[in-house]
Amino acid sequence: MAVVDKQQVEPTVFERLFDRLSYRGHDGEGATHVGTASIGCHQFNTGSRPHASQPVSEGGIYVAFDGRIDNREQLLARLGQEPSKPRPDSRLVLDAYTKWGTEFPEQIRGPFATVLWDSNRRRSVAARDRTGIRHIYYAATDDLFVAGSEARAIAAHSSVADEPNRHLIREFLDSRLETAGESFYRDIARLEPGTVVTWDPDGLSVDRYWRPPYGCAPDANISDHGRQLEQLLRSAIGNRLEVVGNAAVMMSGGLDSTLIGSLVTEESARRETGRAEAFVVTFDGISAIDERTSASAVSTDGVSTTFLDGADIWPLKRDFRALVGTPCRDSSLELFDTVTAKARADGFEGVFTGVGGNLFDGNRLAYTDLLCEGHVADFVREAWRDDLSVLKAGLLYGLLPAATSQSVTLRELNYRDPPIGVDRDDERPPAARREPKTVSRALSFVNCSLRYQLTDPYMDFVSDSIRRIALANGTELFHPFLDSRIIAFLFRLGPGSRFHNGRHKRLVRQAARGIVPESVREQPVHANAYSSFLRRGIQEEASTLQAALSNGTLVEESYLEKDQLERLHAELPVPDGVESQERLWRAATTARWLDEF
């Protein structure tokens, strides 16, 4: 975290903000106060890599770094340093900034969030990794810059309005977050993945330093692409094993996490980094959740597995601690809480997941990304190479856009339900006002594109909450599918590599050949497991949701009309359809979150 003020930063002011992040620092904390700036870091060190007390400083430059550098050898070579001399990642970030200035994030591969203060240039810089695995929020005025890992810490500053972002809340209640770069606090921005923000005497600048590179991969058959994905996953897992040793895996029963579990087991043994253990939460009586079958299959295939009873787990079982900073509460948060707590108790500091594997599900509308970027020639070439018939293509792109329901989860677009929020776009600047949500807008290029899937604001908030839960339990999460090399590989492929003849996860299935049992590799993809788990949570906690909706905040603050709230009340205890569940769930979590103000 960093606080920079053109006048003076009182240490007590910084400490008030900094203390809100104390639960993250299992290996100590450090802070430096240098007149107009204060910078600090709560440290959680895993593995055997060299670590330095933070913030690190040299020549008037101060750096706080939360992350891991995966391309250390290449970076050391570019910096002209000897690989044989241990140098902590935080020091390498300082060296990179000294050499390349604000372009230093381009040189770093791996998950990270970092802030620095350059006292020589009176400049503060904050940067986030390419695929947004770590998080940074910031608030800026002409005289003040505050940046840190959590918006709620920044909101503790007296010059930052501790007020909700009204239009983003309404967007959330409309069931689709579309505005980039904002948080649920009015004055606090969310730094986008692959972005760097600079605050200096010239003002504030926000620059994108990385986007997934579009391009046409060399012609190759699906087997070749599958082998490439397998090798990239092994490399990504290897980078993470370097910093954790013993490795836990959260397996959900789906192909993504099961493949990760099998690969982590193999790579841990091959690299002799430590033991590996898969943790699986099992359920009885919840449809479409087949975690026990898949986990048992890979368990007999050599993956050591611990089964956890999910009978007492539902979305509101414990408390709303994950709602601090955002009303985005996914039903899976309690599962992450259960698994990470058990993993830490069993001696694991790192937990691997299959998060990000959904990007490989399949979506022919990824072609639209090429059109959005103006790559018309690439669009034509990729469409021509795809084995989709001309007739089907005509229906897909021209006559029946809804026919893409096979490859796009249209239920997430909520096109069948009207928005439940009260539209108050007049409160926003004209440039920020949204178009009305309609069927055509819901099926727009933005919402159905691969790029949107990667940068979906809602999932970004959820992933932040998931990591906060893991850190509170003393563990770090690792998401190999979100490695920037894998994302770059994915974006260079044609959509047909992900979806083929009605089969989801075509490429992941190919990569899993010979690694996971055939019964797991060929299992159908279930789309309603989330709905089943959420429905049980609503059944078990109907009274909690009822209380949240009854406090009047949503109507009093004009987020909902009275009749809209009454319709939501009528849907308790068990709403019909996943869209209704989503609307009820979001309204209840928003009401509960607003009570914090």
Coordinates of N, CA and C in Angstrom, one line a residue, residues 279-415:
F279 N -8.0 -31.9 -2.6 CA -9.1 -31.7 -1.6 C -10.4 -31.5 -2.4
V280 N -11.4 -32.4 -2.0 CA -12.7 -32.4 -2.8 C -13.8 -32.3 -1.8
V281 N -14.7 -31.3 -2.0 CA -15.9 -31.2 -1.2 C -17.0 -32.0 -1.9
T282 N -17.6 -32.9 -1.2 CA -18.6 -33.8 -1.8 C -20.0 -33.4 -1.2
F283 N -21.0 -33.6 -2.1 CA -22.4 -33.3 -1.7 C -23.3 -34.5 -2.0
D284 N -24.3 -34.5 -1.2 CA -25.3 -35.5 -1.4 C -26.6 -34.8 -1.7
G285 N -27.3 -35.2 -2.7 CA -28.6 -34.6 -3.0 C -28.6 -33.3 -3.8
I286 N -27.5 -32.9 -4.3 CA -27.4 -31.7 -5.2 C -27.2 -32.2 -6.6
S287 N -28.1 -31.9 -7.5 CA -28.0 -32.3 -8.9 C -26.8 -31.7 -9.6
A288 N -26.3 -32.4 -10.5 CA -25.3 -31.9 -11.5 C -23.9 -31.7 -10.9
I289 N -23.7 -32.1 -9.6 CA -22.4 -31.9 -9.0 C -21.8 -33.3 -8.8
D290 N -20.9 -33.7 -9.7 CA -20.5 -35.1 -9.8 C -19.0 -35.2 -9.3
E291 N -18.6 -34.4 -8.3 CA -17.2 -34.3 -7.9 C -16.7 -35.7 -7.3
R292 N -17.6 -36.4 -6.7 CA -17.1 -37.7 -6.1 C -16.7 -38.7 -7.1
T293 N -17.4 -38.8 -8.2 CA -17.1 -39.7 -9.3 C -15.8 -39.4 -9.9
S294 N -15.6 -38.2 -10.3 CA -14.3 -37.8 -10.9 C -13.1 -37.9 -10.0
A295 N -13.3 -37.5 -8.7 CA -12.2 -37.5 -7.8 C -11.8 -39.0 -7.5
S296 N -12.8 -39.9 -7.4 CA -12.5 -41.3 -7.1 C -11.8 -41.9 -8.3
A297 N -12.1 -41.5 -9.5 CA -11.4 -42.0 -10.7 C -9.9 -41.6 -10.7
V298 N -9.6 -40.3 -10.4 CA -8.2 -39.9 -10.5 C -7.5 -40.4 -9.2
S299 N -8.2 -40.6 -8.1 CA -7.6 -41.1 -6.9 C -7.0 -42.5 -7.1
T300 N -7.8 -43.4 -7.8 CA -7.3 -44.7 -8.1 C -6.2 -44.6 -9.2
D301 N -6.1 -43.5 -9.8 CA -5.0 -43.3 -10.9 C -3.8 -42.6 -10.3
G302 N -3.7 -42.5 -9.0 CA -2.5 -42.0 -8.4 C -2.5 -40.6 -7.7
V303 N -3.7 -40.0 -7.8 CA -3.8 -38.6 -7.1 C -4.3 -38.8 -5.7
S304 N -3.5 -38.5 -4.7 CA -3.9 -38.6 -3.3 C -5.0 -37.6 -3.0
T305 N -6.1 -38.1 -2.4 CA -7.3 -37.2 -2.3 C -7.9 -37.3 -0.9
T306 N -8.3 -36.1 -0.5 CA -9.0 -35.9 0.8 C -10.4 -35.5 0.5
F307 N -11.4 -36.2 1.0 CA -12.8 -35.8 0.7 C -13.3 -35.1 1.9
L308 N -14.0 -34.0 1.7 CA -14.6 -33.1 2.7 C -16.1 -33.1 2.6
D309 N -16.8 -33.3 3.6 CA -18.3 -33.4 3.6 C -18.8 -32.0 3.4
G310 N -19.6 -31.8 2.4 CA -20.2 -30.5 2.1 C -21.6 -30.3 2.7
A311 N -22.0 -31.2 3.6 CA -23.4 -31.2 4.1 C -23.7 -29.9 4.8
D312 N -22.7 -29.3 5.5 CA -22.9 -28.1 6.2 C -22.4 -26.8 5.5
I313 N -22.2 -26.9 4.2 CA -21.7 -25.8 3.5 C -22.8 -25.3 2.6
W314 N -23.1 -24.0 2.7 CA -23.9 -23.3 1.7 C -23.5 -21.9 1.7
P315 N -23.9 -21.1 0.7 CA -23.3 -19.8 0.5 C -23.3 -18.8 1.7
L316 N -24.3 -18.9 2.6 CA -24.3 -18.0 3.7 C -24.1 -18.7 5.0
K317 N -23.4 -19.8 5.0 CA -23.3 -20.6 6.2 C -22.5 -19.8 7.3
R318 N -21.4 -19.2 6.9 CA -20.6 -18.6 8.0 C -21.0 -17.1 8.2
D319 N -20.4 -16.2 7.4 CA -20.7 -14.8 7.6 C -20.5 -14.1 6.3
F320 N -20.5 -12.8 6.4 CA -20.3 -12.0 5.1 C -19.0 -11.3 5.1
R321 N -18.0 -12.0 5.6 CA -16.6 -11.3 5.7 C -16.1 -11.1 4.3
A322 N -16.4 -12.0 3.3 CA -15.9 -11.8 2.0 C -16.6 -10.7 1.3
L323 N -17.7 -10.1 1.8 CA -18.3 -9.0 1.2 C -17.7 -7.7 1.5
V324 N -16.6 -7.7 2.3 CA -15.9 -6.4 2.6 C -15.3 -5.9 1.3
G325 N -15.8 -4.7 0.8 CA -15.2 -4.1 -0.4 C -16.1 -4.3 -1.6
T326 N -17.0 -5.3 -1.6 CA -17.8 -5.6 -2.8 C -19.0 -6.4 -2.4
P327 N -20.2 -6.2 -3.1 CA -21.3 -7.1 -2.9 C -21.3 -8.3 -3.7
C328 N -20.2 -8.5 -4.6 CA -20.1 -9.7 -5.5 C -19.7 -10.9 -4.6
R329 N -20.7 -11.7 -4.3 CA -20.4 -12.9 -3.5 C -20.9 -14.1 -4.2
D330 N -20.0 -14.8 -4.8 CA -20.3 -16.0 -5.5 C -20.5 -17.1 -4.6
S331 N -21.4 -18.1 -4.9 CA -21.7 -19.2 -4.0 C -20.5 -20.0 -3.7
S332 N -19.5 -20.0 -4.6 CA -18.3 -20.8 -4.4 C -17.4 -20.4 -3.3
L333 N -17.6 -19.1 -2.7 CA -16.7 -18.6 -1.8 C -16.6 -19.5 -0.5
E334 N -17.7 -20.0 -0.1 CA -17.6 -20.8 1.1 C -16.9 -22.1 0.9
L335 N -16.9 -22.6 -0.4 CA -16.1 -23.8 -0.7 C -14.6 -23.5 -0.6
F336 N -14.2 -22.4 -1.1 CA -12.8 -22.0 -1.1 C -12.4 -21.8 0.4
D337 N -13.3 -21.3 1.2 CA -13.0 -21.1 2.6 C -12.8 -22.5 3.3
T338 N -13.6 -23.4 3.0 CA -13.5 -24.8 3.6 C -12.2 -25.4 3.1
V339 N -11.9 -25.4 1.8 CA -10.8 -26.1 1.3 C -9.5 -25.5 1.8
T340 N -9.4 -24.1 1.7 CA -8.1 -23.5 2.1 C -7.8 -23.6 3.6
A341 N -8.9 -23.6 4.4 CA -8.7 -23.8 5.8 C -8.2 -25.2 6.1
K342 N -8.7 -26.2 5.5 CA -8.3 -27.6 5.7 C -6.9 -27.8 5.2
A343 N -6.6 -27.2 4.0 CA -5.3 -27.4 3.4 C -4.2 -26.8 4.3
R344 N -4.5 -25.6 4.9 CA -3.5 -25.0 5.8 C -3.3 -25.8 7.0
A345 N -4.4 -26.3 7.6 CA -4.3 -27.2 8.8 C -3.5 -28.4 8.5
D346 N -3.5 -28.9 7.3 CA -2.7 -30.1 6.9 C -1.3 -29.8 6.4
G347 N -0.9 -28.5 6.5 CA 0.5 -28.2 6.2 C 0.7 -27.7 4.8
F348 N -0.3 -27.2 4.1 CA -0.1 -26.7 2.8 C -0.3 -25.2 2.8
E349 N 0.6 -24.5 2.1 CA 0.5 -23.0 2.0 C 0.0 -22.6 0.6
G350 N 0.0 -23.5 -0.3 CA -0.4 -23.2 -1.7 C -1.5 -24.1 -2.2
V351 N -2.5 -23.5 -2.8 CA -3.7 -24.3 -3.3 C -3.9 -24.0 -4.7
F352 N -3.7 -25.1 -5.6 CA -4.0 -24.9 -7.0 C -5.5 -25.1 -7.3
T353 N -5.9 -24.4 -8.4 CA -7.3 -24.4 -8.7 C -7.4 -24.6 -10.3
G354 N -8.7 -24.8 -10.7 CA -8.9 -24.9 -12.1 C -9.5 -23.6 -12.6
V355 N -9.5 -22.5 -11.8 CA -10.0 -21.2 -12.2 C -9.4 -20.7 -13.5
G356 N -10.2 -20.3 -14.4 CA -9.7 -19.8 -15.8 C -10.0 -20.9 -16.8
G357 N -10.2 -22.1 -16.4 CA -10.4 -23.2 -17.4 C -11.7 -22.9 -18.2
N358 N -12.6 -22.2 -17.7 CA -13.9 -21.9 -18.5 C -13.6 -21.1 -19.7
L359 N -12.4 -20.5 -19.8 CA -12.1 -19.8 -21.1 C -11.9 -20.8 -22.2
F360 N -11.7 -22.0 -21.9 CA -11.6 -23.0 -23.0 C -12.9 -23.8 -23.3
D361 N -14.0 -23.3 -22.7 CA -15.2 -24.0 -22.8 C -15.7 -24.0 -24.3
G362 N -15.5 -23.0 -25.0 CA -15.9 -22.9 -26.4 C -16.9 -21.8 -26.6
N363 N -16.6 -21.0 -27.6 CA -17.4 -19.8 -27.9 C -17.1 -19.3 -29.3
R364 N -18.0 -19.7 -30.2 CA -17.7 -19.2 -31.6 C -17.8 -17.7 -31.8
L365 N -18.4 -17.1 -30.9 CA -18.5 -15.6 -31.0 C -17.2 -15.0 -30.6
A366 N -16.2 -15.7 -30.2 CA -14.9 -15.2 -30.1 C -14.4 -14.5 -31.4
Y367 N -14.9 -15.0 -32.5 CA -14.6 -14.3 -33.8 C -14.9 -12.8 -33.7
T368 N -15.9 -12.4 -32.9 CA -16.2 -11.0 -32.8 C -15.1 -10.2 -32.2
D369 N -14.2 -10.8 -31.4 CA -13.1 -10.0 -30.9 C -12.3 -9.5 -32.0
L370 N -12.1 -10.3 -33.1 CA -11.3 -9.9 -34.2 C -11.9 -8.7 -34.9
L371 N -13.3 -8.8 -35.0 CA -14.0 -7.7 -35.6 C -13.9 -6.4 -34.8
C372 N -14.0 -6.6 -33.5 CA -13.9 -5.4 -32.6 C -12.5 -4.7 -32.7
E373 N -11.5 -5.5 -32.9 CA -10.2 -5.0 -33.0 C -9.9 -4.5 -34.4
G374 N -10.8 -4.7 -35.3 CA -10.6 -4.2 -36.7 C -9.8 -5.2 -37.5
H375 N -9.6 -6.4 -37.1 CA -8.8 -7.4 -37.8 C -9.8 -8.2 -38.8
V376 N -10.3 -7.5 -39.8 CA -11.3 -8.1 -40.7 C -10.7 -9.3 -41.4
A377 N -9.4 -9.1 -41.9 CA -8.8 -10.2 -42.7 C -8.6 -11.4 -41.8
D378 N -8.2 -11.2 -40.5 CA -8.0 -12.4 -39.6 C -9.4 -13.0 -39.4
F379 N -10.4 -12.2 -39.3 CA -11.7 -12.8 -39.0 C -12.1 -13.7 -40.2
V380 N -12.0 -13.3 -41.4 CA -12.3 -14.1 -42.6 C -11.5 -15.3 -42.6
R381 N -10.2 -15.2 -42.4 CA -9.3 -16.3 -42.4 C -9.6 -17.4 -41.4
E382 N -9.9 -16.9 -40.1 CA -10.2 -17.9 -39.1 C -11.5 -18.5 -39.3
A383 N -12.5 -17.8 -39.8 CA -13.8 -18.4 -40.1 C -13.7 -19.4 -41.2
W384 N -12.8 -19.1 -42.2 CA -12.7 -20.0 -43.3 C -12.0 -21.3 -42.9
R385 N -11.1 -21.2 -41.9 CA -10.4 -22.4 -41.4 C -11.2 -23.3 -40.5
D386 N -12.2 -22.7 -39.9 CA -13.1 -23.4 -39.0 C -13.9 -24.4 -39.8
D387 N -14.2 -25.6 -39.2 CA -14.9 -26.6 -39.9 C -16.4 -26.5 -39.8
L388 N -16.9 -25.3 -39.4 CA -18.3 -25.1 -39.3 C -18.9 -24.9 -40.8
S389 N -20.0 -25.6 -41.1 CA -20.5 -25.5 -42.4 C -21.0 -24.1 -42.8
V390 N -21.1 -23.8 -44.0 CA -21.5 -22.5 -44.5 C -23.0 -22.3 -44.0
L391 N -23.8 -23.3 -44.1 CA -25.2 -23.1 -43.7 C -25.2 -22.8 -42.2
K392 N -24.5 -23.6 -41.4 CA -24.5 -23.3 -39.9 C -23.9 -21.9 -39.6
A393 N -22.9 -21.5 -40.4 CA -22.3 -20.2 -40.1 C -23.3 -19.1 -40.5
G394 N -24.1 -19.3 -41.5 CA -25.1 -18.3 -41.9 C -26.1 -18.2 -40.8
L395 N -26.6 -19.3 -40.2 CA -27.5 -19.2 -39.1 C -26.9 -18.6 -37.9
L396 N -25.7 -19.0 -37.7 CA -25.0 -18.5 -36.4 C -24.8 -17.0 -36.4
Y397 N -24.3 -16.5 -37.6 CA -23.9 -15.1 -37.6 C -25.0 -14.2 -38.2
G398 N -26.0 -14.7 -38.9 CA -26.9 -13.9 -39.5 C -28.3 -14.0 -39.1
L399 N -28.9 -15.2 -39.1 CA -30.3 -15.4 -39.0 C -30.7 -15.7 -37.5
L400 N -29.9 -16.6 -36.9 CA -30.3 -17.0 -35.5 C -29.2 -16.9 -34.5
P401 N -28.9 -15.7 -34.1 CA -27.9 -15.5 -33.1 C -28.1 -16.3 -31.8
A402 N -29.4 -16.5 -31.5 CA -29.7 -17.3 -30.3 C -29.3 -18.7 -30.4
A403 N -29.0 -19.2 -31.6 CA -28.5 -20.6 -31.8 C -27.2 -20.8 -31.2
T404 N -26.5 -19.8 -30.8 CA -25.2 -20.0 -30.1 C -25.3 -20.4 -28.7
S405 N -26.5 -20.7 -28.2 CA -26.7 -21.2 -26.9 C -25.9 -22.4 -26.5
Q406 N -25.5 -23.2 -27.6 CA -24.6 -24.4 -27.3 C -23.3 -23.9 -26.8
S407 N -22.8 -22.9 -27.4 CA -21.4 -22.5 -27.1 C -21.2 -21.3 -26.2
V408 N -22.3 -20.6 -26.0 CA -22.3 -19.5 -25.1 C -23.4 -19.7 -24.0
T409 N -23.0 -19.5 -22.8 CA -24.0 -19.7 -21.7 C -24.9 -18.5 -21.6
L410 N -26.0 -18.6 -22.4 CA -26.9 -17.4 -22.6 C -27.6 -17.1 -21.3
R411 N -27.8 -18.1 -20.4 CA -28.5 -17.8 -19.2 C -27.8 -16.7 -18.4
E412 N -26.4 -16.6 -18.5 CA -25.7 -15.6 -17.8 C -26.0 -14.2 -18.3
L413 N -26.6 -14.1 -19.5 CA -26.9 -12.8 -20.1 C -28.2 -12.2 -19.6
N414 N -29.0 -13.1 -19.0 CA -30.3 -12.7 -18.4 C -31.1 -11.9 -19.4
Y415 N -31.2 -12.4 -20.6 CA -32.0 -11.6 -21.6 C -33.5 -11.8 -21.4

